[in-house]
Coordinates of C-alpha atoms in Angstrom, one line a residue:
M28 CA 0.1 -0.1 0.0
H29 CA 1.3 3.5 -0.8
W30 CA -0.2 7.0 -1.1
K31 CA -0.5 6.9 -5.0
N32 CA -3.7 5.0 -5.9
N33 CA -6.7 5.3 -8.2
L34 CA -7.9 8.6 -6.5
T35 CA -4.8 10.4 -6.6
A36 CA -4.2 9.6 -10.1
L37 CA -7.7 10.6 -11.2
L38 CA -7.6 13.9 -9.4
G39 CA -3.9 14.7 -9.8
I40 CA -3.0 15.2 -6.2
Q41 CA -0.1 13.7 -4.1
Y42 CA -2.3 12.5 -1.1
P43 CA -5.8 11.1 -1.1
I44 CA -6.8 13.8 1.4
I45 CA -9.6 16.1 0.6
Q46 CA -10.7 19.1 2.7
A47 CA -14.5 19.0 3.3
P48 CA -16.3 21.9 1.7
M49 CA -17.8 23.7 4.9
L50 CA -20.0 26.7 3.7
G51 CA -19.3 29.7 6.1
I52 CA -16.1 28.2 7.5
T53 CA -14.0 27.4 4.3
T54 CA -11.9 30.3 2.7
P55 CA -9.8 30.3 -0.4
E56 CA -6.9 30.4 1.9
M57 CA -7.7 27.2 3.5
V58 CA -8.5 25.5 0.1
A59 CA -5.1 26.8 -1.4
A60 CA -3.2 25.7 1.8
V61 CA -4.6 22.0 1.6
S62 CA -4.0 21.9 -2.3
N63 CA -0.3 23.6 -1.8
A64 CA 0.2 20.8 0.8
G65 CA -0.5 18.0 -1.5
G66 CA -4.1 17.2 -0.8
L67 CA -7.3 18.6 -2.5
G68 CA -8.9 21.7 -1.2
S69 CA -12.6 22.1 -1.6
L70 CA -14.1 25.6 -2.2
P71 CA -18.0 25.6 -1.2
I72 CA -20.2 28.0 -3.3
G73 CA -23.8 26.7 -2.3
N74 CA -26.2 29.6 -1.8
M75 CA -23.8 32.1 -3.6
D76 CA -24.9 34.1 -6.6
A77 CA -22.9 33.6 -9.9
A78 CA -20.7 36.8 -9.3
A79 CA -19.7 35.8 -5.6
A80 CA -18.9 32.2 -6.8
R81 CA -16.7 33.6 -9.6
A82 CA -14.9 36.0 -7.5
A83 CA -14.3 33.2 -4.9
I84 CA -13.1 30.8 -7.6
Q85 CA -10.6 33.4 -8.9
Q86 CA -9.2 34.2 -5.5
T87 CA -8.6 30.6 -4.9
K88 CA -6.8 30.3 -8.4
S89 CA -4.7 33.2 -7.3
L90 CA -3.3 31.4 -4.4
T91 CA -2.7 28.0 -5.8
A92 CA -1.7 26.5 -9.0
Q93 CA -2.5 23.0 -7.8
P94 CA -6.0 21.1 -8.4
F95 CA -8.7 22.0 -6.0
A96 CA -12.6 21.1 -5.9
V97 CA -15.6 23.4 -6.2
N98 CA -18.6 22.2 -4.2
I99 CA -22.4 23.1 -5.1
F100 CA -25.6 22.3 -3.4
A101 CA -27.4 20.6 -6.0
Y102 CA -31.2 20.5 -5.3
D103 CA -34.4 21.9 -6.7
I104 CA -35.8 24.8 -4.6
P105 CA -39.2 23.5 -3.3
I106 CA -42.6 25.3 -3.6
S107 CA -42.6 28.3 -1.2
P108 CA -44.4 27.6 2.0
E109 CA -47.6 28.9 3.0
Q110 CA -47.4 32.4 4.2
T111 CA -49.1 31.3 7.6
A112 CA -46.5 28.6 8.1
F113 CA -43.6 31.2 7.4
D114 CA -45.0 33.6 9.7
A115 CA -45.4 31.1 12.7
M116 CA -41.9 30.2 12.3
Q117 CA -40.8 33.7 12.1
S118 CA -42.9 34.7 15.1
L119 CA -41.3 31.7 17.2
L120 CA -37.7 32.9 16.2
Q121 CA -38.4 36.5 16.9
S122 CA -39.8 35.7 20.3
T123 CA -36.5 33.7 21.0
Y124 CA -34.3 36.6 19.8
S125 CA -36.2 39.2 21.9
R126 CA -35.6 37.2 25.0
S127 CA -32.0 37.0 24.3
G128 CA -31.9 41.0 23.4
L129 CA -30.7 40.0 20.0
G130 CA -32.4 42.6 17.5
V131 CA -32.8 40.9 14.1
P132 CA -34.9 42.2 11.0
E133 CA -37.7 40.2 10.0
V134 CA -37.6 38.2 6.4
D135 CA -40.2 38.9 3.9
L136 CA -41.2 35.8 2.2
K137 CA -42.6 37.7 -0.9
T138 CA -39.2 39.2 -1.7
L139 CA -37.0 36.5 -0.7
Q140 CA -34.4 35.9 -3.2
L141 CA -33.0 32.1 -3.6
N142 CA -30.1 31.2 -5.8
S143 CA -30.2 28.2 -7.9
Y144 CA -27.3 25.9 -8.5
K145 CA -28.2 26.0 -12.1
D146 CA -27.1 29.6 -12.3
L147 CA -23.5 28.3 -11.0
L148 CA -23.0 25.7 -13.7
P149 CA -21.9 28.0 -16.5
V150 CA -19.5 29.7 -14.1
L151 CA -17.7 26.3 -13.5
A152 CA -17.5 25.8 -17.1
E153 CA -16.3 29.2 -17.8
E154 CA -13.6 29.3 -15.1
N155 CA -12.4 25.8 -16.1
V156 CA -13.0 24.0 -12.7
G157 CA -11.6 20.7 -13.2
I158 CA -13.1 19.1 -10.2
V159 CA -16.7 19.7 -9.1
S160 CA -18.4 17.9 -5.9
F161 CA -22.1 17.9 -5.3
T162 CA -24.2 17.9 -1.9
F163 CA -27.7 17.4 -1.6
G164 CA -27.8 15.3 -4.9
I165 CA -26.4 16.1 -8.3
P166 CA -27.7 18.3 -11.2
D167 CA -30.4 17.3 -13.7
D168 CA -29.3 15.8 -16.8
A169 CA -29.1 19.2 -18.6
G170 CA -26.8 20.4 -15.7
L171 CA -24.7 17.2 -15.9
A172 CA -24.1 17.6 -19.5
I173 CA -22.6 21.0 -18.9
I174 CA -20.1 19.7 -16.4
Q175 CA -19.4 16.5 -18.5
Q176 CA -18.7 18.8 -21.7
S177 CA -16.3 20.9 -19.6
G178 CA -14.3 17.7 -19.0
A179 CA -14.3 18.1 -15.0
K180 CA -14.1 15.2 -12.7
M181 CA -17.4 14.8 -10.8
M182 CA -17.7 13.9 -7.1
G183 CA -21.2 12.9 -5.6
T184 CA -22.1 12.6 -1.7
A185 CA -23.8 9.4 -0.5
T186 CA -25.2 8.5 2.8
S187 CA -26.3 5.2 1.8
I188 CA -25.5 2.2 -0.7
E189 CA -28.6 3.1 -2.7
E190 CA -27.4 6.7 -3.3
A191 CA -23.9 5.6 -3.9
V192 CA -25.2 3.1 -6.9
Y193 CA -27.4 5.9 -8.3
L194 CA -24.5 8.3 -8.3
E195 CA -22.2 5.9 -10.2
Q196 CA -25.0 5.2 -12.7
K197 CA -25.3 9.1 -13.4
G198 CA -21.5 9.3 -14.2
M199 CA -19.9 10.4 -10.9
H200 CA -16.1 9.6 -11.0
V201 CA -15.9 9.6 -7.1
I202 CA -18.2 8.9 -4.5
V203 CA -18.0 10.5 -1.0
A204 CA -19.3 8.2 1.7
Q205 CA -20.5 10.4 4.3
S206 CA -21.2 8.4 7.7
A207 CA -23.4 9.3 10.5
E208 CA -20.2 10.7 12.5
A209 CA -19.8 13.6 9.8
G210 CA -20.5 17.2 11.0
G211 CA -22.5 19.7 9.0
H212 CA -25.4 18.9 6.6
R213 CA -26.2 15.5 5.7
G214 CA -25.9 14.8 1.9
T215 CA -28.9 12.6 1.8
F216 CA -31.0 12.9 -1.3
L217 CA -32.9 9.9 -2.1
N218 CA -36.5 9.2 -0.3
N219 CA -37.4 11.1 2.7
G220 CA -35.5 9.0 5.3
L221 CA -32.3 9.8 7.1
P222 CA -29.7 7.0 6.9
Q223 CA -27.6 6.9 10.0
I224 CA -25.1 4.3 9.1
G225 CA -21.6 4.6 10.8
A226 CA -18.3 4.5 8.8
M227 CA -17.6 1.1 9.7
A228 CA -20.7 -0.3 8.1
L229 CA -21.0 2.4 5.3
I230 CA -17.4 2.5 3.8
P231 CA -16.9 -1.2 2.9
Q232 CA -20.4 -1.8 1.7
I233 CA -20.4 1.1 -0.8
A234 CA -16.7 0.1 -1.7
D235 CA -17.9 -3.4 -2.5
R236 CA -20.9 -2.1 -4.6
V237 CA -19.3 0.7 -7.0
G238 CA -16.4 0.7 -9.3
V239 CA -15.2 4.3 -8.5
P240 CA -13.1 5.7 -6.1
V241 CA -14.8 6.0 -2.5
I242 CA -14.0 8.7 0.0
A243 CA -14.6 8.4 3.5
A244 CA -16.2 11.3 5.2
G245 CA -16.9 11.3 8.8
A246 CA -14.9 11.3 12.1
V247 CA -11.4 11.5 10.0
M248 CA -9.2 13.5 12.4
D249 CA -5.8 11.9 12.7
G250 CA -3.7 9.2 11.1
R251 CA -5.6 6.4 13.1
S252 CA -8.9 7.3 11.3
L253 CA -7.1 7.8 7.9
V254 CA -5.5 4.4 8.0
A255 CA -8.7 2.7 9.3
S256 CA -10.8 4.3 6.4
L257 CA -8.1 2.8 3.8
M258 CA -8.5 -0.5 5.4
L259 CA -12.1 -0.5 5.2
G260 CA -11.9 -0.1 1.4
A261 CA -11.8 4.0 0.9
S262 CA -9.3 5.2 -1.5
G263 CA -9.1 8.5 0.4
V264 CA -10.6 10.6 3.2
Q265 CA -12.5 13.9 3.5
P266 CA -11.8 15.4 6.9
G267 CA -13.9 18.5 7.9
S268 CA -13.9 19.1 11.6
A269 CA -10.2 18.7 11.6
F270 CA -10.0 22.2 10.0
L271 CA -12.4 24.0 12.1
L272 CA -9.9 25.5 14.5
T273 CA -7.2 26.3 12.1
N274 CA -6.0 29.8 11.3
E275 CA -7.8 30.0 7.8
S276 CA -11.1 28.9 9.3
L277 CA -14.0 31.4 9.6
A278 CA -15.5 29.9 12.7
S279 CA -16.1 32.5 15.3
G280 CA -14.1 32.6 18.5
A281 CA -17.2 31.3 20.4
H282 CA -17.5 28.4 17.9
K283 CA -14.0 27.5 18.3
A284 CA -14.1 27.4 22.0
A285 CA -17.1 25.3 21.9
I286 CA -15.3 22.9 19.6
A287 CA -12.2 22.7 21.8
A288 CA -14.4 21.9 24.7
S289 CA -16.6 19.5 22.9
T290 CA -16.9 15.6 23.4
D291 CA -18.2 12.7 21.6
T292 CA -21.8 13.5 22.8
S293 CA -21.7 17.0 22.3
T294 CA -23.2 17.2 18.7
R295 CA -26.7 16.3 17.7
L296 CA -28.8 16.1 14.4
T297 CA -31.1 19.2 13.8
R298 CA -33.2 20.7 11.3
A299 CA -33.5 23.9 13.2
F300 CA -31.2 26.1 11.4
T301 CA -31.8 25.3 7.6
G302 CA -34.5 22.7 7.4
R303 CA -32.2 20.0 6.4
W304 CA -30.6 17.6 8.8
A305 CA -27.2 18.7 9.9
R306 CA -25.0 17.7 12.9
G307 CA -23.8 20.6 15.1
L308 CA -23.4 21.7 18.7
Y309 CA -26.6 22.4 20.8
N310 CA -27.5 26.1 21.4
T311 CA -30.3 28.4 22.1
L312 CA -31.9 28.4 18.6
I313 CA -31.7 24.7 18.4
S314 CA -33.5 24.4 21.6
A315 CA -36.2 27.0 20.8
V316 CA -37.0 25.3 17.5
E317 CA -36.9 21.8 18.5
E318 CA -38.9 22.4 21.9
G319 CA -41.7 24.6 20.2
E320 CA -44.6 23.1 18.4
T321 CA -44.0 25.0 15.1
P322 CA -43.3 23.0 12.1
V323 CA -39.8 23.6 10.6
L324 CA -39.9 25.0 7.1
P325 CA -38.1 23.2 4.2
Y326 CA -34.7 24.1 3.1
P327 CA -33.7 26.8 2.0
Y328 CA -36.7 28.6 3.6
Q329 CA -35.8 27.8 7.2
D330 CA -32.3 28.6 6.1
A331 CA -33.1 32.2 5.0
L332 CA -35.2 32.8 8.0
T333 CA -32.3 32.0 10.6
Q334 CA -29.6 33.8 8.5
P335 CA -30.1 37.3 9.8
A336 CA -29.9 35.8 13.5
R337 CA -26.8 33.8 12.5
K338 CA -25.0 36.8 11.1
A339 CA -25.8 39.1 13.7
S340 CA -24.9 36.6 16.5
K341 CA -21.6 35.7 14.9
A342 CA -20.7 39.5 14.5
Q343 CA -21.2 39.5 18.3
D344 CA -19.4 36.2 18.9
N345 CA -22.3 35.0 20.6
P346 CA -22.9 31.2 20.1
S347 CA -26.5 31.3 21.1
F348 CA -27.6 31.6 17.4
V349 CA -24.7 30.4 15.4
A350 CA -24.8 27.2 13.5
M351 CA -22.0 25.5 15.1
W352 CA -21.5 22.4 12.7
A353 CA -19.1 19.7 14.0
G354 CA -18.6 16.0 13.9
Q355 CA -18.8 13.6 16.6
A356 CA -14.8 13.4 16.7
A357 CA -14.5 17.3 16.3
G358 CA -13.3 17.3 20.0
L359 CA -9.9 16.0 18.4
A360 CA -9.3 19.0 16.4
K361 CA -5.9 20.9 17.0
G362 CA -6.1 24.8 17.2
K363 CA -3.7 27.7 16.4
I364 CA -2.2 25.9 13.3
G365 CA -2.6 26.2 9.6
S366 CA -4.6 24.0 7.3
A367 CA -1.4 22.8 5.7
E368 CA -0.3 21.6 9.2
V369 CA -3.4 19.5 9.5
V370 CA -2.7 17.8 6.2
K371 CA 1.0 17.0 7.3
A372 CA 0.0 15.7 10.7
L373 CA -2.6 13.2 9.0
I374 CA 0.1 12.1 6.6
A375 CA 2.7 11.8 9.4
G376 CA 0.3 9.9 11.7
A377 CA -0.7 7.5 8.9
E378 CA 2.9 6.7 7.9
E379 CA 3.9 5.8 11.5
L380 CA 1.1 3.3 11.6
L381 CA 1.5 2.1 8.2
P382 CA 5.2 2.7 6.9
S383 CA 4.4 1.1 3.7
L384 CA 2.6 4.3 2.7
K385 CA 5.8 5.9 2.1
A386 CA 6.7 3.5 -0.8
D387 CA 6.6 5.1 -4.2

């Protein structure tokens, strides 16, 4: 066994380490640092408009000449919720904000502007993005054709065997197997269930069913979990929480402090912030929404409702209303280091456990 494998050859990288795309946390500087260290940085542009996405891609290009991926949220915007349902959730949230002394403007459903992933696809092609990853599903056939014609490699996210098989059938070159331990949004997109399959069960079963490289995502924090993922059949890993405390991370001071103090039981799955299931640290907003009797709105309407409070709370370094996404192993994250050092530590730890990785 050695670092060079089907995944590194396909993506043109030195080490099979892919930094997870964490919207609101990842910066072009983080992406570039990981890519320059031999891994694959991932730039998230979900929910951005085309102009902002283009600017972020161009900034990343200015920082690295190495390959990096661009991640989009591939989903169809659902029908707008009933005004009464929207108002009910907004009332619950506003009452919670008022009790905490946080002034947050209301959101007007009638004038709400939502960005579609379809507007981003031409930008990816025009900017010659070589690797594109998808979360929440994949583009429709017309969208996939745009990416395929550009020659980009495509990576899809699966939380079950069924999703992995579907992604391979639709032409994905790589499949990210997101296990239950992973922080942030679940990539689940088939059916209405919520697969909660741990890495030990998910990775080998997906690896046995598909013929493309599989990336393990969830609880990858050090050399131990990297080697374990390879032994389970993965060709690479996608750590996310390992980068939360880095110098390039946009996580607030309060978020970083909460991560540093977290344990294996500190996170939970919630729909409170965005309407989609996501794993993060418990706080006031989650408590208010989950203990209330008001139905959570579908994504991205719930997300749009909580965005103003999240922005205001982050500006105050107040953890009460910030979405503090984190995985079950986030407590292992190291702080006050650069993202490149995280990659180097993963490599060194794995090589200590499995010296054969050093072989050419």
